[in-house]
Amino acid sequence: LEIDAGLTYLDNEPLGRVNTVPLYRERYRLVTSPGAKYGDRDQVTWAEIAELPLCLLTPDMQNRRIVDGLLAASGTVQKPTLESNSMIVLFTHVRTGQWSSVMPAMLADSLGLTSQLRSIPIVEPEITHSIGLVVPHREPTTPLTAALVAEARRIAPRLEQDAGLGRDPALATLLG
């Protein structure tokens, strides 16, 4: 059996001819050490983030383009001191205490934060982007694709609820 499907941002860049199922709204967090500038705060602004030594995804990644746009909208431009195409690599560098990063909340809150790392909500403005399932627009739809779309629609309300509460939607759904 084979299926063409993916998860992506639904409201940021053109998707082409696909059917979509919105799953949840992605929120953003500053991941940093407690001793870093703003590391003791309960929330930070996009303008404040631009003052930090950041490690970010590479510019070819859609998440990075979103972050760059949000920083620009706050009137700032940030040149990261380290770039990678892997969130795990960014997380590893943040753990050294020398960098901070911007990550999706569900990822930041599920990476095993310890007393040495904080996940701080980014506000002013608090922006969200829709994440969802995409499948090719085809008629008739294959049974496997139809089943996947039906399951995505079934779990979407729970994913959105968990994402809004700062819990990893996928993990919370699996654990019930």
CSV table of C-alpha atoms in Angstrom, one decimal:
chain,number,residue,atom,x,y,z
A,1,LEU,CA,0.0,0.0,0.0
A,2,GLU,CA,1.1,3.5,-0.7
A,3,ILE,CA,-0.1,7.0,0.0
A,4,ASP,CA,0.9,10.5,-0.8
A,5,ALA,CA,0.4,12.8,2.2
A,6,GLY,CA,2.2,15.3,4.3
A,7,LEU,CA,2.1,17.7,7.2
A,8,THR,CA,2.8,21.3,6.5
A,9,TYR,CA,1.9,24.9,7.1
A,10,LEU,CA,-1.5,25.6,5.5
A,11,ASP,CA,-1.6,29.4,5.7
A,12,ASN,CA,1.9,30.6,4.9
A,13,GLU,CA,3.0,29.7,1.4
A,14,PRO,CA,1.0,28.5,-1.7
A,15,LEU,CA,0.3,24.7,-1.5
A,16,GLY,CA,-0.9,24.0,-5.0
A,17,ARG,CA,-3.7,21.6,-5.8
A,18,VAL,CA,-4.2,19.6,-2.6
A,19,ASN,CA,-6.9,18.8,-0.1
A,20,THR,CA,-6.2,20.0,3.4
A,21,VAL,CA,-7.3,19.1,6.9
A,22,PRO,CA,-6.3,21.7,9.5
A,23,LEU,CA,-4.9,20.0,12.6
A,24,TYR,CA,-3.7,22.7,15.1
A,25,ARG,CA,-2.3,26.2,15.4
A,26,GLU,CA,1.5,26.4,15.9
A,27,ARG,CA,2.7,28.8,18.5
A,28,TYR,CA,6.3,29.9,19.1
A,29,ARG,CA,8.6,29.8,22.0
A,30,LEU,CA,12.0,31.2,22.9
A,31,VAL,CA,14.2,28.3,24.1
A,32,THR,CA,17.0,29.5,26.2
A,33,SER,CA,18.9,29.0,29.5
A,34,PRO,CA,17.6,30.6,32.7
A,35,GLY,CA,20.8,32.7,33.0
A,36,ALA,CA,20.6,34.1,29.5
A,37,LYS,CA,19.2,37.6,28.8
A,38,TYR,CA,15.4,37.3,29.2
A,39,GLY,CA,15.8,33.7,30.5
A,40,ASP,CA,14.0,34.6,33.7
A,41,ARG,CA,10.9,36.1,32.0
A,42,ASP,CA,7.4,34.6,31.6
A,43,GLN,CA,7.1,36.0,28.1
A,44,VAL,CA,9.2,37.8,25.6
A,45,THR,CA,8.5,39.9,22.5
A,46,TRP,CA,9.8,39.4,19.0
A,47,ALA,CA,11.8,42.6,19.2
A,48,GLU,CA,13.6,41.4,22.4
A,49,ILE,CA,14.5,38.1,20.7
A,50,ALA,CA,16.4,40.0,18.0
A,51,GLU,CA,18.9,41.1,20.8
A,52,LEU,CA,19.9,37.5,21.6
A,53,PRO,CA,22.6,35.3,20.0
A,54,LEU,CA,20.3,33.0,18.1
A,55,CYS,CA,20.7,29.7,16.4
A,56,LEU,CA,18.0,29.3,13.8
A,57,LEU,CA,17.0,27.0,10.9
A,58,THR,CA,18.5,27.7,7.5
A,59,PRO,CA,16.7,30.2,5.3
A,60,ASP,CA,15.5,27.5,2.9
A,61,MET,CA,13.2,26.1,5.7
A,62,GLN,CA,9.7,27.5,5.9
A,63,ASN,CA,9.8,27.9,9.7
A,64,ARG,CA,12.9,30.1,9.3
A,65,ARG,CA,11.1,32.3,6.8
A,66,ILE,CA,8.2,32.6,9.2
A,67,VAL,CA,10.6,33.6,12.0
A,68,ASP,CA,12.4,36.1,9.8
A,69,GLY,CA,9.0,37.7,8.8
A,70,LEU,CA,7.9,38.0,12.4
A,71,LEU,CA,11.2,39.6,13.4
A,72,ALA,CA,11.0,42.0,10.5
A,73,ALA,CA,7.4,42.9,11.4
A,74,SER,CA,8.6,43.8,14.9
A,75,GLY,CA,11.0,46.3,13.3
A,76,THR,CA,14.1,44.2,13.8
A,77,VAL,CA,16.5,42.2,11.7
A,78,GLN,CA,18.4,39.3,13.2
A,79,LYS,CA,21.4,37.6,11.9
A,80,PRO,CA,21.8,34.3,13.6
A,81,THR,CA,25.2,33.2,14.8
A,82,LEU,CA,24.5,29.6,13.9
A,83,GLU,CA,22.2,27.9,11.3
A,84,SER,CA,21.2,24.3,10.8
A,85,ASN,CA,18.4,22.5,9.0
A,86,SER,CA,17.8,20.3,12.1
A,87,MET,CA,15.8,21.4,15.2
A,88,ILE,CA,17.7,18.7,17.2
A,89,VAL,CA,21.0,20.4,16.3
A,90,LEU,CA,19.6,23.8,17.3
A,91,PHE,CA,18.3,22.3,20.6
A,92,THR,CA,21.8,20.8,21.3
A,93,HIS,CA,23.4,24.2,20.8
A,94,VAL,CA,20.9,25.9,23.0
A,95,ARG,CA,21.7,23.4,25.8
A,96,THR,CA,25.3,24.8,25.9
A,97,GLY,CA,23.9,28.1,27.2
A,98,GLN,CA,25.6,30.1,24.5
A,99,TRP,CA,22.6,30.4,22.2
A,100,SER,CA,18.9,30.8,22.2
A,101,SER,CA,16.5,29.6,19.5
A,102,VAL,CA,12.9,30.1,18.4
A,103,MET,CA,11.0,26.8,18.1
A,104,PRO,CA,7.4,25.7,17.7
A,105,ALA,CA,5.8,25.3,21.1
A,106,MET,CA,4.9,21.7,20.7
A,107,LEU,CA,8.5,20.8,19.8
A,108,ALA,CA,10.1,23.0,22.4
A,109,ASP,CA,7.9,21.7,25.2
A,110,SER,CA,8.5,18.0,24.2
A,111,LEU,CA,12.3,18.1,24.0
A,112,GLY,CA,13.0,17.2,27.5
A,113,LEU,CA,13.5,20.6,29.0
A,114,THR,CA,15.4,20.6,32.3
A,115,SER,CA,16.2,23.2,34.9
A,116,GLN,CA,18.9,24.3,32.5
A,117,LEU,CA,16.5,25.2,29.7
A,118,ARG,CA,13.3,27.3,29.5
A,119,SER,CA,10.5,27.5,26.9
A,120,ILE,CA,9.2,31.0,27.0
A,121,PRO,CA,6.1,32.2,25.1
A,122,ILE,CA,6.7,34.9,22.5
A,123,VAL,CA,4.1,37.7,22.4
A,124,GLU,CA,3.6,41.1,20.9
A,125,PRO,CA,2.3,39.8,18.7
A,126,GLU,CA,1.4,36.2,19.6
A,127,ILE,CA,1.3,34.7,16.1
A,128,THR,CA,0.0,31.3,15.2
A,129,HIS,CA,0.1,29.3,11.9
A,130,SER,CA,-2.1,26.5,10.9
A,131,ILE,CA,-0.5,23.1,10.6
A,132,GLY,CA,-2.4,20.4,8.7
A,133,LEU,CA,-2.5,17.3,6.6
A,134,VAL,CA,-2.2,17.7,2.8
A,135,VAL,CA,-3.2,15.0,0.3
A,136,PRO,CA,-3.3,15.3,-3.5
A,137,HIS,CA,-6.6,16.5,-5.0
A,138,ARG,CA,-7.7,13.4,-6.8
A,139,GLU,CA,-11.1,11.9,-7.7
A,140,PRO,CA,-11.8,9.3,-6.7
A,141,THR,CA,-9.9,9.3,-3.5
A,142,THR,CA,-8.2,6.0,-2.6
A,143,PRO,CA,-9.5,4.2,0.4
A,144,LEU,CA,-6.3,4.6,2.3
A,145,THR,CA,-6.3,8.4,1.7
A,146,ALA,CA,-9.9,8.6,2.7
A,147,ALA,CA,-9.2,6.7,5.9
A,148,LEU,CA,-6.3,9.0,6.7
A,149,VAL,CA,-8.3,12.1,6.1
A,150,ALA,CA,-11.2,10.8,8.2
A,151,GLU,CA,-8.8,10.1,11.1
A,152,ALA,CA,-7.2,13.5,10.8
A,153,ARG,CA,-10.6,15.1,11.0
A,154,ARG,CA,-11.5,13.0,14.0
A,155,ILE,CA,-8.3,13.9,16.0
A,156,ALA,CA,-8.0,17.6,14.9
A,157,PRO,CA,-10.1,19.0,17.8
A,158,ARG,CA,-8.0,17.2,20.3
A,159,LEU,CA,-4.7,18.3,18.7
A,160,GLU,CA,-5.8,21.9,18.7
A,161,GLN,CA,-6.8,21.7,22.3
A,162,ASP,CA,-3.5,20.2,23.3
A,163,ALA,CA,-1.5,22.7,21.3
A,164,GLY,CA,-3.4,25.6,22.9
A,165,LEU,CA,-2.5,24.2,26.3
A,166,GLY,CA,1.2,23.9,25.5
A,167,ARG,CA,1.2,20.1,25.3
A,168,ASP,CA,2.6,18.1,22.5
A,169,PRO,CA,-0.5,17.4,20.5
A,170,ALA,CA,0.8,14.2,19.0
A,171,LEU,CA,2.0,12.8,22.3
A,172,ALA,CA,-1.1,13.8,24.2
A,173,THR,CA,-3.3,12.2,21.5
A,174,LEU,CA,-1.3,8.9,21.6
A,175,LEU,CA,-1.4,8.8,25.4
A,176,GLY,CA,-5.1,9.6,25.5
